[in-house]
PDB file of C-alpha atoms in Angstrom:
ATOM      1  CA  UNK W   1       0.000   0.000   0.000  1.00 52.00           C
ATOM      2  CA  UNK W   2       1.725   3.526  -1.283  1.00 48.00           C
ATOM      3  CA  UNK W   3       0.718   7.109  -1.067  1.00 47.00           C
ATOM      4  CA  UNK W   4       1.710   9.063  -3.414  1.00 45.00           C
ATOM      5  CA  UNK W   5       1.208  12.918  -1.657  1.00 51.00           C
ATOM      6  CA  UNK W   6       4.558  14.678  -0.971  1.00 57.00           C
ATOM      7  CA  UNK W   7       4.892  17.605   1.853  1.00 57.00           C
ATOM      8  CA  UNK W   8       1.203  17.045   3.482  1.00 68.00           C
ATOM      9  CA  UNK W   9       1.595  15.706   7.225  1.00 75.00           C
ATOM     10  CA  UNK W  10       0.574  12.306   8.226  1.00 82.00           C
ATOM     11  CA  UNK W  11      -2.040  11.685  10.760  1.00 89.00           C
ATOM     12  CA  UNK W  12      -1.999   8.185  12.201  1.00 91.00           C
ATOM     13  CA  UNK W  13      -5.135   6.628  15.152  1.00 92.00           C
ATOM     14  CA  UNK W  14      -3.176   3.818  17.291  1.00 91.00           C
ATOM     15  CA  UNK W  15      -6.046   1.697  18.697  1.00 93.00           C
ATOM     16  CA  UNK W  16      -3.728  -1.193  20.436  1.00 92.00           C
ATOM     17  CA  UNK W  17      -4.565  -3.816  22.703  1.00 94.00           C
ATOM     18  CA  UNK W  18      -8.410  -4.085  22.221  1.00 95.00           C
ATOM     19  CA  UNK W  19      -8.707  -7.849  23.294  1.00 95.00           C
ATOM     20  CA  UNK W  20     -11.771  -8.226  21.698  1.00 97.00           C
ATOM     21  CA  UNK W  21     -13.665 -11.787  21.802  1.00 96.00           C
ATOM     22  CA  UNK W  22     -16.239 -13.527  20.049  1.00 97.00           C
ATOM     23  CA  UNK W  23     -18.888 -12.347  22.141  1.00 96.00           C
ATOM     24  CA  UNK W  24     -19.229  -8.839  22.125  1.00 95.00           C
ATOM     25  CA  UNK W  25     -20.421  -8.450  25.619  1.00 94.00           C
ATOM     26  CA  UNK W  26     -17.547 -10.261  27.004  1.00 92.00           C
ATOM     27  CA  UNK W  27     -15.229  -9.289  29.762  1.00 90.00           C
ATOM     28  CA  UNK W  28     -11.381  -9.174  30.247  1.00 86.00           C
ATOM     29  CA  UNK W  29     -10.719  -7.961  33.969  1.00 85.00           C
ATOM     30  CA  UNK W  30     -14.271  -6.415  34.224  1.00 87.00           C
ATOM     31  CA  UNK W  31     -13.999  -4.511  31.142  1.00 88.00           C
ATOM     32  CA  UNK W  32     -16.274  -4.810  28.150  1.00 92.00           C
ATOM     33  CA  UNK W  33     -13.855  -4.535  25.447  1.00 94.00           C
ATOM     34  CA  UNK W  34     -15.963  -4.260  22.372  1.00 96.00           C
ATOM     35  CA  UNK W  35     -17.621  -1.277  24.557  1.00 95.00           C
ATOM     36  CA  UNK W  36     -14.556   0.099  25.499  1.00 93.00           C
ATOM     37  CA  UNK W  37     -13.490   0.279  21.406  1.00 94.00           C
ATOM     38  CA  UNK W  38     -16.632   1.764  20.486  1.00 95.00           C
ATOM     39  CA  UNK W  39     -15.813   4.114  22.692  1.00 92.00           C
ATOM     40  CA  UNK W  40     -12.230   5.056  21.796  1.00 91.00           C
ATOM     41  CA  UNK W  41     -14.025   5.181  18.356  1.00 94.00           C
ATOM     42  CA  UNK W  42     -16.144   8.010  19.252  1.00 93.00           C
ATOM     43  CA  UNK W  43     -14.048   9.458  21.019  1.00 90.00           C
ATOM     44  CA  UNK W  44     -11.505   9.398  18.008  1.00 91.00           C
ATOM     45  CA  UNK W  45     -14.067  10.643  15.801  1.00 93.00           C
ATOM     46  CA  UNK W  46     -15.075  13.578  17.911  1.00 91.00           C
ATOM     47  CA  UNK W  47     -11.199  14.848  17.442  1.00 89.00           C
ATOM     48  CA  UNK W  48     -10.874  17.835  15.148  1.00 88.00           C
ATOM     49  CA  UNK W  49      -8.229  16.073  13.644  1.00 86.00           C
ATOM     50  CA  UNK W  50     -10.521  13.313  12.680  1.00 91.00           C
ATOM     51  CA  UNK W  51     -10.012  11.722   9.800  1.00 92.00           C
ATOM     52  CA  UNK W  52      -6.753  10.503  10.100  1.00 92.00           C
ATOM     53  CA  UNK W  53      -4.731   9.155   7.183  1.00 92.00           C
ATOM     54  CA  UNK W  54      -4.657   5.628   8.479  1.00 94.00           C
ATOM     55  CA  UNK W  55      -5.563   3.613  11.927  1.00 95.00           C
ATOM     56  CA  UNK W  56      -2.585   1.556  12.915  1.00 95.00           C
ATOM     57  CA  UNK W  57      -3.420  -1.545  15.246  1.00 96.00           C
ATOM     58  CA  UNK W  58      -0.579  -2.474  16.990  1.00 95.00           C
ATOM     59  CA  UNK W  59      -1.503  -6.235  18.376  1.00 96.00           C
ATOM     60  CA  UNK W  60      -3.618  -7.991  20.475  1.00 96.00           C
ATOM     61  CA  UNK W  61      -6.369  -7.108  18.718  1.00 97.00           C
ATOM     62  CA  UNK W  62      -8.745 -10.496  19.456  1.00 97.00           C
ATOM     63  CA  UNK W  63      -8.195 -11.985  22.954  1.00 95.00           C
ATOM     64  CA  UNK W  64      -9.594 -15.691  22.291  1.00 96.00           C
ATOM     65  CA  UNK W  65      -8.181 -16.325  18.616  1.00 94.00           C
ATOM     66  CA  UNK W  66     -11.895 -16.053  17.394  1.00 97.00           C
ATOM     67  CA  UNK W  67     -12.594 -15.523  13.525  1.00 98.00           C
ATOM     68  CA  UNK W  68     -15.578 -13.505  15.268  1.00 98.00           C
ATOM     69  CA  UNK W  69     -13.300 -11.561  16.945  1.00 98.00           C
ATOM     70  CA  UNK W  70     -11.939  -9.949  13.779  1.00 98.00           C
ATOM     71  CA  UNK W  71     -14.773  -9.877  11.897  1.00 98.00           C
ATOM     72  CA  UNK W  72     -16.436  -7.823  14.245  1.00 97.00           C
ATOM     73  CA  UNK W  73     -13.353  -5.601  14.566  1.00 98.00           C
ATOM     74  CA  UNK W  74     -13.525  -5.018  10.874  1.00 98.00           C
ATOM     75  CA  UNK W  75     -17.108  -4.572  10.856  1.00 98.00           C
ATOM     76  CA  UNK W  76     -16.615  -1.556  13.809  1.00 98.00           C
ATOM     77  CA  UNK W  77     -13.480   0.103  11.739  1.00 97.00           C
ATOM     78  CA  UNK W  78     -14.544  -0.429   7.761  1.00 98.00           C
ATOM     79  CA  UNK W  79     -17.241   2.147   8.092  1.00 97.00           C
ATOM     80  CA  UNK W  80     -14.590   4.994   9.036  1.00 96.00           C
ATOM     81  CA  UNK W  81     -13.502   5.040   5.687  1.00 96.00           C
ATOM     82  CA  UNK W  82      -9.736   5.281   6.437  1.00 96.00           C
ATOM     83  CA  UNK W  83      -7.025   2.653   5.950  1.00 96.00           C
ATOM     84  CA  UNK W  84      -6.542   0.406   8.657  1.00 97.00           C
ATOM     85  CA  UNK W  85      -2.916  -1.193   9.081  1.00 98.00           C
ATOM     86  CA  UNK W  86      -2.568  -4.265  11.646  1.00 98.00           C
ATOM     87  CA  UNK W  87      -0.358  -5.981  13.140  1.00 98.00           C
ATOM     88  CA  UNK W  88       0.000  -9.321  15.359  1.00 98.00           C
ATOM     89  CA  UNK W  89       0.062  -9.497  19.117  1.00 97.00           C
ATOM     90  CA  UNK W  90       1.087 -12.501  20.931  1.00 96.00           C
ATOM     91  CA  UNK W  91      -3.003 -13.382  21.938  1.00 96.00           C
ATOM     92  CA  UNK W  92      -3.765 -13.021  18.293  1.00 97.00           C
ATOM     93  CA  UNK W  93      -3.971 -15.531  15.693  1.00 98.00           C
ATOM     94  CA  UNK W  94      -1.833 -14.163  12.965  1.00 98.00           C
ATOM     95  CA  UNK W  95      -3.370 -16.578  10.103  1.00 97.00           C
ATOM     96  CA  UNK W  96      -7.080 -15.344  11.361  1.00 98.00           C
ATOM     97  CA  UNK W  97      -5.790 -12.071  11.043  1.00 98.00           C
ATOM     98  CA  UNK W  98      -4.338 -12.188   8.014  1.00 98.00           C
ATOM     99  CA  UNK W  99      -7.532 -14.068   6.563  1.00 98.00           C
ATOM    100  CA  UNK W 100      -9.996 -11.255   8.064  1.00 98.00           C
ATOM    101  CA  UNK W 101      -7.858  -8.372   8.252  1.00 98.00           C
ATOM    102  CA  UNK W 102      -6.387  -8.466   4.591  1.00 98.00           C
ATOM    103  CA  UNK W 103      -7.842  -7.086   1.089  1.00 97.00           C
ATOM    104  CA  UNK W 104      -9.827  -3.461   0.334  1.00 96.00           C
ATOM    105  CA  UNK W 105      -8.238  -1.051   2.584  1.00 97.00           C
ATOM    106  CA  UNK W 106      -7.151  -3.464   5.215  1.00 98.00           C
ATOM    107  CA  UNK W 107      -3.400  -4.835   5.679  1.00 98.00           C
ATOM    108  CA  UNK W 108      -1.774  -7.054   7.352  1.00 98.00           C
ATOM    109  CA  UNK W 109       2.274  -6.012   7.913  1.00 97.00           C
ATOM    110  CA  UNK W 110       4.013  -4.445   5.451  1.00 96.00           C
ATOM    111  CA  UNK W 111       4.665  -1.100   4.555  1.00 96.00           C
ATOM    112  CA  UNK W 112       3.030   2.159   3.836  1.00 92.00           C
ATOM    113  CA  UNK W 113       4.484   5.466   2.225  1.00 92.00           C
ATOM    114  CA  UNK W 114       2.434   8.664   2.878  1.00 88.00           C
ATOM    115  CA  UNK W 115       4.825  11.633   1.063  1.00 87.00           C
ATOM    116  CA  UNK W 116       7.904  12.120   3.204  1.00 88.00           C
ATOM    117  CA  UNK W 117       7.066   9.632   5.743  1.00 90.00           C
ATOM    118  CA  UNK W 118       7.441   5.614   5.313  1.00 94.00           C
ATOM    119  CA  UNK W 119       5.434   3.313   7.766  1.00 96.00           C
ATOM    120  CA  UNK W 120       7.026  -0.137   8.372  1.00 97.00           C
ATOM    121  CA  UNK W 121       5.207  -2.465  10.335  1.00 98.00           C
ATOM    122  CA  UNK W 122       7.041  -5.836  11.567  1.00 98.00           C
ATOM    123  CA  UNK W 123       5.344  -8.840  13.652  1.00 98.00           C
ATOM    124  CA  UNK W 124       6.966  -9.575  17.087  1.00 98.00           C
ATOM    125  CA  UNK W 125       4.627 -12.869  17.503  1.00 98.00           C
ATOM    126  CA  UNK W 126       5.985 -15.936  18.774  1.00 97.00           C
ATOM    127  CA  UNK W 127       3.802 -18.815  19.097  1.00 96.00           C
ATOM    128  CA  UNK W 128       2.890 -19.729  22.443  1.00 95.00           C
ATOM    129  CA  UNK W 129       4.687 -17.225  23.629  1.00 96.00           C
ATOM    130  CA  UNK W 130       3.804 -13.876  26.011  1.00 96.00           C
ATOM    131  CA  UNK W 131       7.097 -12.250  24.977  1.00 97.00           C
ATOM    132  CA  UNK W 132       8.237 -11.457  20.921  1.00 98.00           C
ATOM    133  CA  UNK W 133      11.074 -12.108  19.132  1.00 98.00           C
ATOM    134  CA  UNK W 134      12.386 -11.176  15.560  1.00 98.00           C
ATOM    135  CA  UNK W 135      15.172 -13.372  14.696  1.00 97.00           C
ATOM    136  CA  UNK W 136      17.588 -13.228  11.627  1.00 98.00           C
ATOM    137  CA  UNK W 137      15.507 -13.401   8.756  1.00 97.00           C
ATOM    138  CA  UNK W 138      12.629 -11.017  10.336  1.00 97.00           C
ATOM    139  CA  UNK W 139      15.504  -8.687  11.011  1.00 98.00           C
ATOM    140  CA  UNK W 140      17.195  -8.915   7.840  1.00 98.00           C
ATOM    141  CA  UNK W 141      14.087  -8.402   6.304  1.00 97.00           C
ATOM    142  CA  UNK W 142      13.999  -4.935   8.486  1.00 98.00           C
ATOM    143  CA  UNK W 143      17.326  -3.801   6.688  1.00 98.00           C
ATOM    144  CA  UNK W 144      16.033  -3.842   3.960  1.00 97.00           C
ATOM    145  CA  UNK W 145      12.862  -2.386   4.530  1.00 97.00           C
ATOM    146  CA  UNK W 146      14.801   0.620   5.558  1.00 97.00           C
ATOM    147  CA  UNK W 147      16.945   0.481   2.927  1.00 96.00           C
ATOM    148  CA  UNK W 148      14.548   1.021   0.843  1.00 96.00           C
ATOM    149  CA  UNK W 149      13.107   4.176   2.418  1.00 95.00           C
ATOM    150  CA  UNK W 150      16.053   5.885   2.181  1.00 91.00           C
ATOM    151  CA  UNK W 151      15.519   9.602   2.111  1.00 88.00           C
ATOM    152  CA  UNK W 152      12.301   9.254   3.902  1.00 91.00           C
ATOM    153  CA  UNK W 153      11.708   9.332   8.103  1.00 91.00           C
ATOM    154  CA  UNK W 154      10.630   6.123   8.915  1.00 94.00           C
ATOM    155  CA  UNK W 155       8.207   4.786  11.904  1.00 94.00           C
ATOM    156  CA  UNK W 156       8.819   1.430  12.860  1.00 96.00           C
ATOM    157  CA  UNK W 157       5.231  -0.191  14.339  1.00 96.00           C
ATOM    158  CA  UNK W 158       5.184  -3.514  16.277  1.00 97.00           C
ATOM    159  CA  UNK W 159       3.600  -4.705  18.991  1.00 96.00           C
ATOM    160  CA  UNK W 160       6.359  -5.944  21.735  1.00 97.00           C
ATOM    161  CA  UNK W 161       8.339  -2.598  23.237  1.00 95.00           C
ATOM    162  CA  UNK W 162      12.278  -2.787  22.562  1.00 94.00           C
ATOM    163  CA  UNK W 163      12.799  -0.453  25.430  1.00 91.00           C
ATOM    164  CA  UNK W 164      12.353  -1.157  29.259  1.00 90.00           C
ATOM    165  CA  UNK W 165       9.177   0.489  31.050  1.00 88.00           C
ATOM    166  CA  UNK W 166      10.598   0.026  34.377  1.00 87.00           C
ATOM    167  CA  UNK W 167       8.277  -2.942  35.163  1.00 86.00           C
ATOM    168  CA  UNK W 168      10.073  -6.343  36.178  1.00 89.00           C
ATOM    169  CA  UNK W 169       7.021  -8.195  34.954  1.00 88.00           C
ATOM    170  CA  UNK W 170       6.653  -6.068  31.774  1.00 89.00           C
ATOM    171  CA  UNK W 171      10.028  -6.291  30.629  1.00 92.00           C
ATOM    172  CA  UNK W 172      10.287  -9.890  31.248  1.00 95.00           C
ATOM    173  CA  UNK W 173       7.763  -9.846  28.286  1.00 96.00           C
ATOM    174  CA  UNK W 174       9.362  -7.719  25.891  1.00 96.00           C
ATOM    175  CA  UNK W 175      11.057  -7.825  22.243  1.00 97.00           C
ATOM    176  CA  UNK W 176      14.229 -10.381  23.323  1.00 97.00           C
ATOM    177  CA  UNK W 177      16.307  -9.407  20.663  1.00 97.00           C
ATOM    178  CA  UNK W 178      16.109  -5.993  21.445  1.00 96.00           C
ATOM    179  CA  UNK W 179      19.494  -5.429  20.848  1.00 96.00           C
ATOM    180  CA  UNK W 180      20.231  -6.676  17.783  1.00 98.00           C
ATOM    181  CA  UNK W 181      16.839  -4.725  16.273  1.00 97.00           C
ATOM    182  CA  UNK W 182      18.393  -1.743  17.874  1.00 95.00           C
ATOM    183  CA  UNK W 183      21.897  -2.174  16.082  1.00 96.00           C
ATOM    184  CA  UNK W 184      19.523  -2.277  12.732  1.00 97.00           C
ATOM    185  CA  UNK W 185      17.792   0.945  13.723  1.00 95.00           C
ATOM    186  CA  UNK W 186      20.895   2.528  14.837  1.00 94.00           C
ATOM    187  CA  UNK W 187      22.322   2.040  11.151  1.00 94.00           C
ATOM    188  CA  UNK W 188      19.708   4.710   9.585  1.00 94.00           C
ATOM    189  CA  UNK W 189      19.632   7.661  10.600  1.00 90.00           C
ATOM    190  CA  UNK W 190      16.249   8.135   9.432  1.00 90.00           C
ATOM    191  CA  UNK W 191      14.269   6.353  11.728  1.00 92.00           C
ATOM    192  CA  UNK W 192      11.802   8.712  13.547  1.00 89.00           C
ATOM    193  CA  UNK W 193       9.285   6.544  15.569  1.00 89.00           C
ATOM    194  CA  UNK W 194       9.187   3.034  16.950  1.00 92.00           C
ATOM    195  CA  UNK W 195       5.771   2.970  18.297  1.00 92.00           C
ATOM    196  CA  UNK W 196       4.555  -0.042  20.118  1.00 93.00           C
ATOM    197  CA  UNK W 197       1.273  -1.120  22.327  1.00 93.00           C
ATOM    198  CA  UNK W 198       1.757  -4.410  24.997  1.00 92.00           C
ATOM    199  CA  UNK W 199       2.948  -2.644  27.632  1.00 86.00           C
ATOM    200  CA  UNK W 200      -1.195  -1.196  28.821  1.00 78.00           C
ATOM    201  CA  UNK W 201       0.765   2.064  30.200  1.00 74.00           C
ATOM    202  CA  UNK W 202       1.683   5.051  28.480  1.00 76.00           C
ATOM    203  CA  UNK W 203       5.620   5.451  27.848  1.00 75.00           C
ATOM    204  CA  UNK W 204       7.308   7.914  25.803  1.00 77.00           C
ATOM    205  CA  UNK W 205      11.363   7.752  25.662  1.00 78.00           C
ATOM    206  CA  UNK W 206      14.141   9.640  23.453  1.00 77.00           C
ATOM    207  CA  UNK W 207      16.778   6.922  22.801  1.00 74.00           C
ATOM    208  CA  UNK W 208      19.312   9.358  20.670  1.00 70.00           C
ATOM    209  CA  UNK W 209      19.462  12.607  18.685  1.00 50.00           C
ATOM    210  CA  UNK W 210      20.743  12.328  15.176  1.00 37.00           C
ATOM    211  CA  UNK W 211      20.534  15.818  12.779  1.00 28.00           C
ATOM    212  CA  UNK W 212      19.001  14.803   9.201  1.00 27.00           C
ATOM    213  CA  UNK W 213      21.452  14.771   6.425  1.00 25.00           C
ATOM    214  CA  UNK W 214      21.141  16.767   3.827  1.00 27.00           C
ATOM    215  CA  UNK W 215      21.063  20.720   4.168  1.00 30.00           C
ATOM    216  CA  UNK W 216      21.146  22.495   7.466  1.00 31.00           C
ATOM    217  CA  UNK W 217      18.107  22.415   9.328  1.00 31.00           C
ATOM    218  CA  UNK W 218      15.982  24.994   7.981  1.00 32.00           C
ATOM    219  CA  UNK W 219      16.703  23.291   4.498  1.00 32.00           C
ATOM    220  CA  UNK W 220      15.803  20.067   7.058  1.00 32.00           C
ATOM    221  CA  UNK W 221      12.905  21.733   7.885  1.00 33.00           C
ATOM    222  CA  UNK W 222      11.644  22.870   4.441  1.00 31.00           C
ATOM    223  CA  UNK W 223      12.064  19.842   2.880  1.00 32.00           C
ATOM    224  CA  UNK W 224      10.446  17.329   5.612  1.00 31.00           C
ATOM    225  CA  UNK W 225       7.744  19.296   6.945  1.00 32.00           C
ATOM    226  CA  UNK W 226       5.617  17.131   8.445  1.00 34.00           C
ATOM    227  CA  UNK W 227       3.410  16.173  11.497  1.00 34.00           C
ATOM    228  CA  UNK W 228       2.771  12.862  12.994  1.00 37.00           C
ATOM    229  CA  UNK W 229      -0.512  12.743  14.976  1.00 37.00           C
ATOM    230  CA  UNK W 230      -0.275   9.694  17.234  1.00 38.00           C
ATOM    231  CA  UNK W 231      -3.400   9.637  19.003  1.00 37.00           C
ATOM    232  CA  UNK W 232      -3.417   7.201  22.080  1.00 40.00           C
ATOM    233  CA  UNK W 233      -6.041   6.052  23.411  1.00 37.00           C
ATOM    234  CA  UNK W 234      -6.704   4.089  26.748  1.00 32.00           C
ATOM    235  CA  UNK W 235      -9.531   1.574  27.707  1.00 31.00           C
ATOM    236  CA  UNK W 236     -11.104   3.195  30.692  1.00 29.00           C
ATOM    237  CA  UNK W 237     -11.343   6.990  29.973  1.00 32.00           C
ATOM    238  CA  UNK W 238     -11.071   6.904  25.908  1.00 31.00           C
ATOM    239  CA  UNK W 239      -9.329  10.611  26.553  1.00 29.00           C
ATOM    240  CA  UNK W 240      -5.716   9.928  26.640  1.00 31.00           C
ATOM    241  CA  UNK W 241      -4.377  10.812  23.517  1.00 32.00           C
ATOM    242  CA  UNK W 242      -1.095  12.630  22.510  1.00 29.00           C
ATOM    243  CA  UNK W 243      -0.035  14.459  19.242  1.00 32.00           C
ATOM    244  CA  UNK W 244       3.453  13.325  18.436  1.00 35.00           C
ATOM    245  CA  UNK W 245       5.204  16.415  16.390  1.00 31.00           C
ATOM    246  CA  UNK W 246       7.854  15.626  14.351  1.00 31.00           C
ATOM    247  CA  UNK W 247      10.007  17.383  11.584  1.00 30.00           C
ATOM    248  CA  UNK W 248      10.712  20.512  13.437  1.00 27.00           C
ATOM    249  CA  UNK W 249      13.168  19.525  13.901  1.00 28.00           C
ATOM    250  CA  UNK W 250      13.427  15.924  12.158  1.00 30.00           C
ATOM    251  CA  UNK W 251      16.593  15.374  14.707  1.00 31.00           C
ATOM    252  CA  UNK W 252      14.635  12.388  17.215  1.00 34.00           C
ATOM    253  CA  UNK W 253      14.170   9.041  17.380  1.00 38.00           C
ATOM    254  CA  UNK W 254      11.435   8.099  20.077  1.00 43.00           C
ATOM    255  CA  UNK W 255       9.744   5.232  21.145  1.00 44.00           C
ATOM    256  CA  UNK W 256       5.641   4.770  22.245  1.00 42.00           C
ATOM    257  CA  UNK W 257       4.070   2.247  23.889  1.00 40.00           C
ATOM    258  CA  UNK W 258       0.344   2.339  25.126  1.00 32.00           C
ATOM    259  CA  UNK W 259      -2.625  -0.345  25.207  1.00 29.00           C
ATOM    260  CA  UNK W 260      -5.426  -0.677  26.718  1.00 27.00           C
ATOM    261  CA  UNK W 261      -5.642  -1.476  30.369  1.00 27.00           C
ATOM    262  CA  UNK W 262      -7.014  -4.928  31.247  1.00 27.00           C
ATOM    263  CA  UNK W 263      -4.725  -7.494  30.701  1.00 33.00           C
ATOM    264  CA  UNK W 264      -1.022  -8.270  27.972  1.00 39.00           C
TER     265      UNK W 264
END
């Protein structure tokens, strides 16, 4: 999936974490979490910056590995009109997902270019597994992803956080070959974002500051101006959401984390 618009911003809805089941008045910790989406959705939709360029799931999107589950998630987000880019958690089904969640303006992984800015989405799911994991050829296959996007800022999406949170139990869940998918980000210097959900907290962290190459940065500036609009959005109060600015300057690298409260 490409875009073809140059110099507009990019405005991007995170829903992550959604555990949705194949009843849709089921609960997860006390929450209804087909109720609690519908909600976000509103809420989303009541934004002034509504309509964003694309919805980005981040994982976990069906709790019970139900083929109802993700029907009924694509029945809630088709009508919005927008393209909807997903990703597997580990308590999805990635098969389902693909099966469901594929086709029209629904994608599964992969990679989407919107002007200056290049979206590349990578799956973290191991089977049977709470924690995620890459390995060699997933990685390799992440060079040259960015490799091809040279000349564009890049977001990285996936649904296991590479950074701690400060949580012993959290981080004993995380990506476990952090550091070798941080050696492959550190060898572009174009990588903006990596934005992640699993963690059901917010968490915002600068890893390193890197000027853009190319010009100095008002030449930086002219040339990538651009906004990022990550809106994210909790469970319980379907208010928390955060514009992430970037471009001015295009000099950070950051990485998000957020999902909805009840339950990795």
């Amino acid at each position: 999936m490409t875009e073809s618009r140059k110099d507009t911003p990019l405005r991007l809805l995170q829903i992550t974490d959604s555990h949705l089941h194949a009843a849709a008045d089921s609960r997860m910790r006390g929450v209804r979490t087909y109720a609690t989406l519908l909600s976000v959705l509103q809420h989303a939709r009541a934004d002034a910056r509504w309509p964003a360029d694309a919805i980005l799931a981040t994982g976990d999107i069906v709790q019970d590995e139900s083929r109802a589950g993700y029907e009924r998630f694509r029945e809630t987000v088709e009508p919005l009109g927008v393209p909807v880019l997903s990703i597997p958690g580990n308590h999805d089904d990635p098969t389902l997902m693909a099966e469901v969640l594929s086709g029209g303006r629904f994608q599964v992984g992969g990679e989407l270019r919107h002007g200056a800015w290049s979206i590349v989405m990578l799956s973290t799911f191991l089977a049977g597994e709470d924690s995620g994991g890459l390995g060699p050829a997933r990685l390799e296959g992440l060079r040259k992803s960015l490799a091809a996007h040279v000349g564009q800022h890049v977001l990285v999406a996936m649904h296991h956080h590479a950074l701690p949170v400060g949580s012993t139990w959290l981080d004993g869940v995380a990506l476990r070959d952090s550091r070798a998918f941080l050696n492959v980000i550190d060898s572009f210097s174009n990588v903006r974002v990596i934005l992640s959900g699993h963690v059901h907290q917010a968490a915002d962290q600068q890893r390193s500051r890197r000027a853009t190459p190319g010009g100095d940065r008002q030449q930086q500036r002219d040339r990538y101006r651009g906004i990022i609009g990550v809106t994210l959005l909790q469970a319980e109060r379907a208010r928390h959401h955060v514009e992430h600015e970037l471009g001015v300057p295009h000099d950070r690298q950051r990485h998000r984390g957020s999902s909805l409260r009840q339950g990795r």
